Coordinates of C-alpha atoms and ligand atoms in Angstrom, one line a residue:
M1 CA -188.8 -81.1 51.7
A2 CA -191.8 -82.3 49.7
R3 CA -190.2 -80.8 46.6
E4 CA -187.0 -82.8 47.1
V5 CA -189.0 -86.0 47.6
A6 CA -190.9 -85.2 44.3
N7 CA -187.5 -84.5 42.6
V8 CA -186.3 -88.0 43.7
W9 CA -189.5 -89.5 42.4
W10 CA -189.2 -87.8 39.0
A11 CA -185.5 -88.7 38.7
M12 CA -186.4 -92.4 39.4
F13 CA -189.3 -92.2 37.0
G14 CA -187.1 -90.7 34.3
F15 CA -184.4 -93.3 34.9
A16 CA -187.0 -96.2 34.8
V17 CA -188.4 -94.9 31.5
L18 CA -184.8 -94.8 30.1
V19 CA -184.2 -98.4 31.2
L20 CA -187.6 -99.5 29.7
L21 CA -186.7 -97.9 26.3
V22 CA -183.2 -99.4 26.2
V23 CA -184.5 -102.9 27.2
S24 CA -187.3 -102.7 24.7
G25 CA -184.8 -101.5 22.0
L26 CA -182.5 -104.5 22.7
W27 CA -185.5 -106.9 22.7
I28 CA -186.7 -105.7 19.3
H29 CA -183.2 -105.8 18.0
A30 CA -182.8 -109.4 19.2
M31 CA -186.1 -110.4 17.6
L32 CA -185.3 -108.9 14.2
R33 CA -181.6 -109.5 13.6
Q34 CA -180.3 -112.5 11.7
P35 CA -178.8 -115.2 13.9
R36 CA -175.0 -115.3 13.5
E37 CA -172.7 -118.3 14.1
T38 CA -170.4 -117.6 17.0
G39 CA -167.5 -119.7 18.1
A40 CA -167.2 -121.0 21.7
E41 CA -164.5 -118.4 22.6
Q42 CA -166.5 -115.6 21.1
A43 CA -169.7 -116.7 23.0
R44 CA -167.7 -116.7 26.3
R45 CA -166.5 -113.2 25.6
I46 CA -170.0 -111.9 24.8
N47 CA -171.3 -113.6 28.0
R48 CA -168.6 -112.0 30.1
R49 CA -169.4 -108.6 28.6
W50 CA -173.0 -108.9 29.6
I51 CA -172.2 -110.0 33.1
I52 CA -169.7 -107.2 33.7
G53 CA -171.6 -104.5 31.9
G54 CA -175.2 -105.4 32.7
G55 CA -174.6 -107.2 36.0
I56 CA -172.0 -105.0 37.7
V57 CA -171.4 -101.7 36.0
L58 CA -175.0 -100.8 35.2
P59 CA -176.5 -101.6 38.7
S60 CA -173.6 -99.9 40.5
A61 CA -174.0 -96.7 38.4
S62 CA -177.8 -96.8 38.9
I63 CA -177.5 -97.1 42.7
V64 CA -174.9 -94.4 42.9
A65 CA -177.1 -92.0 40.8
L66 CA -180.1 -92.8 43.0
L67 CA -178.2 -92.3 46.3
A68 CA -176.8 -89.0 44.9
F69 CA -180.5 -87.8 44.7
G70 CA -181.8 -89.7 47.7
I71 CA -179.3 -89.0 50.5
P72 CA -179.6 -85.1 50.3
A73 CA -183.4 -85.4 50.2
G74 CA -183.4 -87.7 53.2
R75 CA -181.0 -85.4 55.1
S76 CA -183.2 -82.4 54.6
M77 CA -185.9 -84.0 56.7
L78 CA -183.5 -84.8 59.6
P79 CA -183.6 -82.4 62.6
L80 CA -179.8 -81.5 62.2
P81 CA -178.4 -78.5 64.1
I82 CA -178.7 -75.3 62.0
E83 CA -177.3 -71.8 62.3
G84 CA -179.4 -68.7 62.8
E85 CA -183.1 -68.8 63.7
Q86 CA -183.8 -72.0 65.6
P87 CA -186.6 -74.3 64.5
L88 CA -190.0 -73.9 66.1
R89 CA -190.7 -77.0 68.3
V90 CA -194.1 -78.5 68.1
E91 CA -195.4 -81.8 69.7
V92 CA -198.0 -83.8 67.8
I93 CA -199.5 -86.8 69.6
G94 CA -201.6 -89.3 67.7
H95 CA -204.8 -90.6 69.3
Q96 CA -207.5 -92.9 68.0
W97 CA -208.6 -90.9 66.0
W98 CA -207.5 -87.4 66.4
W99 CA -204.4 -85.2 66.7
E100 CA -203.2 -83.4 69.8
V101 CA -201.0 -80.5 68.9
R102 CA -198.8 -78.7 71.5
Y103 CA -196.5 -75.6 71.2
P104 CA -194.3 -76.1 74.3
E105 CA -192.6 -72.7 74.0
S106 CA -195.9 -70.9 74.5
G107 CA -198.0 -73.6 76.2
V108 CA -200.6 -73.3 73.5
V109 CA -202.6 -76.6 72.9
T110 CA -205.0 -77.3 70.1
A111 CA -206.4 -80.3 68.3
N112 CA -206.8 -81.5 64.7
Q113 CA -205.2 -78.3 63.4
F114 CA -201.5 -77.6 63.0
I115 CA -200.6 -74.0 62.4
L116 CA -197.0 -73.2 61.4
P117 CA -195.1 -70.1 60.3
V118 CA -194.0 -69.6 56.7
G119 CA -190.2 -69.7 56.1
R120 CA -189.1 -71.0 59.5
P121 CA -188.2 -74.7 60.0
V122 CA -190.5 -76.5 62.4
D123 CA -189.3 -79.6 64.3
I124 CA -192.3 -81.8 64.9
E125 CA -191.9 -84.3 67.6
V126 CA -194.4 -87.0 67.0
T127 CA -195.5 -89.8 69.3
S128 CA -198.7 -91.7 70.1
A129 CA -201.0 -92.2 73.0
D130 CA -202.3 -95.6 71.9
V131 CA -201.4 -97.4 68.7
I132 CA -199.0 -96.6 65.9
H133 CA -200.1 -93.7 63.7
S134 CA -198.1 -91.9 61.0
F135 CA -197.8 -88.1 60.5
W136 CA -198.0 -87.0 56.9
V137 CA -198.6 -83.7 55.2
P138 CA -197.8 -84.7 51.6
R139 CA -197.4 -81.1 50.3
L140 CA -194.8 -80.3 53.0
G141 CA -192.7 -83.5 53.3
G142 CA -192.3 -87.1 54.0
K143 CA -194.2 -89.2 56.5
L144 CA -193.0 -90.3 60.0
D145 CA -194.4 -93.0 62.2
M146 CA -195.9 -92.0 65.6
I147 CA -195.0 -94.8 68.0
P148 CA -196.2 -95.1 71.6
G149 CA -193.3 -94.5 74.0
R150 CA -191.0 -93.1 71.4
R151 CA -190.4 -89.6 70.1
N152 CA -189.5 -89.1 66.4
T153 CA -188.6 -85.8 65.0
L154 CA -189.5 -84.5 61.5
R155 CA -188.4 -81.2 60.2
L156 CA -190.7 -79.3 57.9
Q157 CA -190.7 -75.8 56.4
A158 CA -193.5 -74.2 54.5
A159 CA -192.3 -72.1 51.6
E160 CA -195.5 -70.2 51.2
A161 CA -198.7 -69.5 53.1
G162 CA -201.6 -71.8 52.5
V163 CA -203.8 -74.6 53.7
F164 CA -202.6 -78.2 53.4
R165 CA -204.1 -81.5 54.3
G166 CA -202.4 -83.9 56.7
Q167 CA -203.6 -87.4 57.1
C168 CA -202.7 -90.3 59.3
S169 CA -200.9 -92.8 57.1
E170 CA -200.6 -95.9 59.2
F171 CA -203.7 -97.9 59.7
C172 CA -204.8 -97.3 63.3
G173 CA -208.3 -98.7 63.5
T174 CA -211.7 -98.4 62.0
Q175 CA -211.7 -94.6 61.8
H176 CA -208.2 -94.3 60.4
A177 CA -209.5 -92.6 57.3
H178 CA -211.3 -90.0 59.5
M179 CA -208.0 -88.8 61.0
V180 CA -207.4 -85.6 59.0
L181 CA -205.2 -82.8 60.2
H182 CA -205.9 -79.3 59.0
V183 CA -202.5 -77.7 58.3
E184 CA -202.1 -74.0 57.8
A185 CA -199.0 -72.0 57.1
L186 CA -199.3 -68.4 58.2
K187 CA -197.0 -65.4 57.5
Q188 CA -194.7 -64.9 60.5
D189 CA -196.6 -62.0 62.1
A190 CA -200.0 -63.7 61.6
F191 CA -198.5 -66.8 63.2
A192 CA -197.2 -64.7 66.1
G193 CA -200.7 -63.3 66.5
W194 CA -202.3 -66.8 66.4
I195 CA -200.0 -67.9 69.2
E196 CA -200.5 -64.7 71.2
T197 CA -204.3 -64.8 71.2
R198 CA -204.2 -68.4 72.5
T199 CA -201.6 -67.9 75.2
D200 CA -203.0 -67.9 78.8
L201 CA -206.6 -68.4 77.6
S202 CA -209.3 -68.5 80.2
H203 CA -212.9 -69.1 79.6
Q204 CA -216.0 -68.8 81.8
P205 CA -218.1 -72.0 82.4
A206 CA -221.5 -72.3 80.7
G207 CA -224.5 -71.3 82.8
G208 CA -227.3 -73.5 84.1
V209 CA -227.8 -77.1 83.2
A210 CA -225.3 -77.0 80.3
G211 CA -222.5 -75.9 82.7
Q212 CA -223.4 -78.7 85.1
V213 CA -223.5 -81.4 82.4
F214 CA -220.3 -80.1 81.0
A215 CA -218.6 -80.2 84.4
D216 CA -219.9 -83.7 85.3
R217 CA -219.4 -85.4 81.9
C218 CA -217.6 -83.6 79.1
G219 CA -215.0 -81.9 81.3
Q220 CA -213.8 -85.3 82.6
C221 CA -212.1 -85.9 79.3
H222 CA -212.0 -82.5 77.5
R223 CA -209.9 -79.6 78.7
V224 CA -211.3 -76.1 78.4
A225 CA -208.8 -73.5 79.7
G226 CA -210.1 -72.0 82.9
V227 CA -213.1 -74.5 83.1
S228 CA -212.0 -78.1 83.0
D229 CA -208.9 -80.2 83.1
G230 CA -209.7 -83.4 81.2
N231 CA -206.8 -84.8 79.2
R232 CA -208.1 -87.8 77.3
A233 CA -210.0 -86.0 74.5
P234 CA -209.3 -83.0 72.3
D235 CA -208.7 -79.7 74.2
L236 CA -211.6 -77.4 73.3
S237 CA -210.1 -74.1 74.4
D238 CA -210.1 -72.7 70.8
L239 CA -212.7 -75.0 69.3
A240 CA -214.7 -72.2 67.7
T241 CA -211.8 -71.5 65.3
R242 CA -211.4 -75.0 64.0
P243 CA -212.5 -75.7 60.5
T244 CA -213.9 -79.2 61.2
L245 CA -215.1 -81.4 64.0
G246 CA -214.2 -85.1 64.6
A247 CA -210.8 -84.6 62.7
G248 CA -212.3 -83.8 59.3
V249 CA -215.7 -85.5 59.6
I250 CA -218.0 -82.6 59.5
D251 CA -217.7 -78.8 59.1
N252 CA -217.5 -76.8 62.3
D253 CA -220.5 -74.5 61.7
A254 CA -223.7 -74.0 63.7
E255 CA -225.4 -76.9 62.1
G256 CA -222.4 -79.2 62.0
L257 CA -221.7 -78.6 65.7
R258 CA -225.3 -79.5 66.7
R259 CA -225.3 -82.6 64.5
W260 CA -221.9 -83.7 65.9
L261 CA -223.2 -83.4 69.5
R262 CA -226.2 -85.7 68.6
E263 CA -224.9 -88.0 66.0
H264 CA -221.1 -88.3 66.6
Q265 CA -221.4 -92.1 67.2
S266 CA -223.0 -92.6 63.7
L267 CA -220.8 -90.0 62.0
K268 CA -217.7 -91.6 63.4
H269 CA -218.6 -94.9 64.9
G270 CA -216.4 -96.3 67.7
I271 CA -215.0 -93.0 69.0
A272 CA -214.5 -92.7 72.8
M273 CA -217.1 -89.9 73.3
P274 CA -220.2 -91.6 74.7
S275 CA -223.6 -91.2 73.2
H276 CA -225.6 -88.1 74.3
D277 CA -229.0 -89.8 73.8
D278 CA -230.0 -89.2 77.4
L279 CA -229.6 -85.5 77.2
S280 CA -232.4 -83.2 76.1
D281 CA -232.2 -81.2 72.9
E282 CA -232.4 -78.1 74.9
T283 CA -229.4 -79.0 77.0
L284 CA -227.4 -80.0 73.9
D285 CA -228.3 -76.7 72.2
Q286 CA -227.2 -74.8 75.3
I287 CA -223.9 -76.7 75.3
A288 CA -223.5 -75.9 71.6
D289 CA -224.2 -72.2 72.2
W290 CA -221.4 -72.2 74.8
L291 CA -219.0 -74.2 72.7
E292 CA -219.3 -71.6 69.9
T293 CA -217.9 -69.0 72.3
L294 CA -214.7 -71.0 72.9
G295 CA -212.2 -69.0 70.8
P296 CA -209.0 -67.1 71.2
R297 CA -209.0 -63.8 73.0
T298 CA -209.8 -60.7 71.0
K299 CA -207.3 -57.9 70.8
Q300 CA -209.5 -55.9 73.2
E301 CA -209.4 -58.6 75.9
Q302 CA -205.6 -58.9 75.5
T303 CA -205.0 -55.2 76.3
R304 CA -207.3 -55.3 79.3
P305 CA -205.3 -55.1 82.5
Ligands
CU1 CU1 -204.3 -94.0 61.2

């Protein structure tokens, strides 16, 4: 779909260059040529020729040519019925300032990362939990507004495996720029594995004070499969496998995670997660240690009865 959008762009660009050259040529010609006397009748004829040619024929032809390119490109992004393998359905919900991603067929939920299979169309139902956002993965297709109370559907299909960047493209508040979506297209079997290891996940709560603090505070907003049920903040059930924290603000590694837990309000000012200044370093480190274990099940765990 992105390729077709690019084709339309190049066609428009080529046509605009052509128009520029023709107009410039006419302009230079008009500057250089010797003025000629024309009679009243002849002047009227010339005027009529310009109005019909330049005012009716040329714009009509240009618009028809543009539509011939534009309509098929627009259609390819519509979720029209197709034959054969049906599109994968994914729900993406915009929040200030992060992405909730749901796979309703398997019940898998993740955040700030959108994994899709290569070569299969994906119907992305977008909506918003607060203000208007816009879903855009430029390498894969056009953008679509995410509007509270409405569901819009965008069809995308990745032609090859790879990592792409998605970005909110409708200004949604101070941290709009920090609303990056990690998009990854996996080969079909790798994608099936990705889904499988996240289906019916269940974690153990953290021990000691960390577990208590998580249950009393973090778990009120964050869900962790088997541990807490919060639904206002990103689901953390597969947190350990996400490339970044805070929707692209900082790398999700040992250092990044510990910094995020302490400095999230300065790294991404205004986010809903309250400051952790009243928690001891020891408690925060224990929580970080536990968060690092929140990943998909290993193959071993899956085969366990
Ligand atoms: Cu935004």
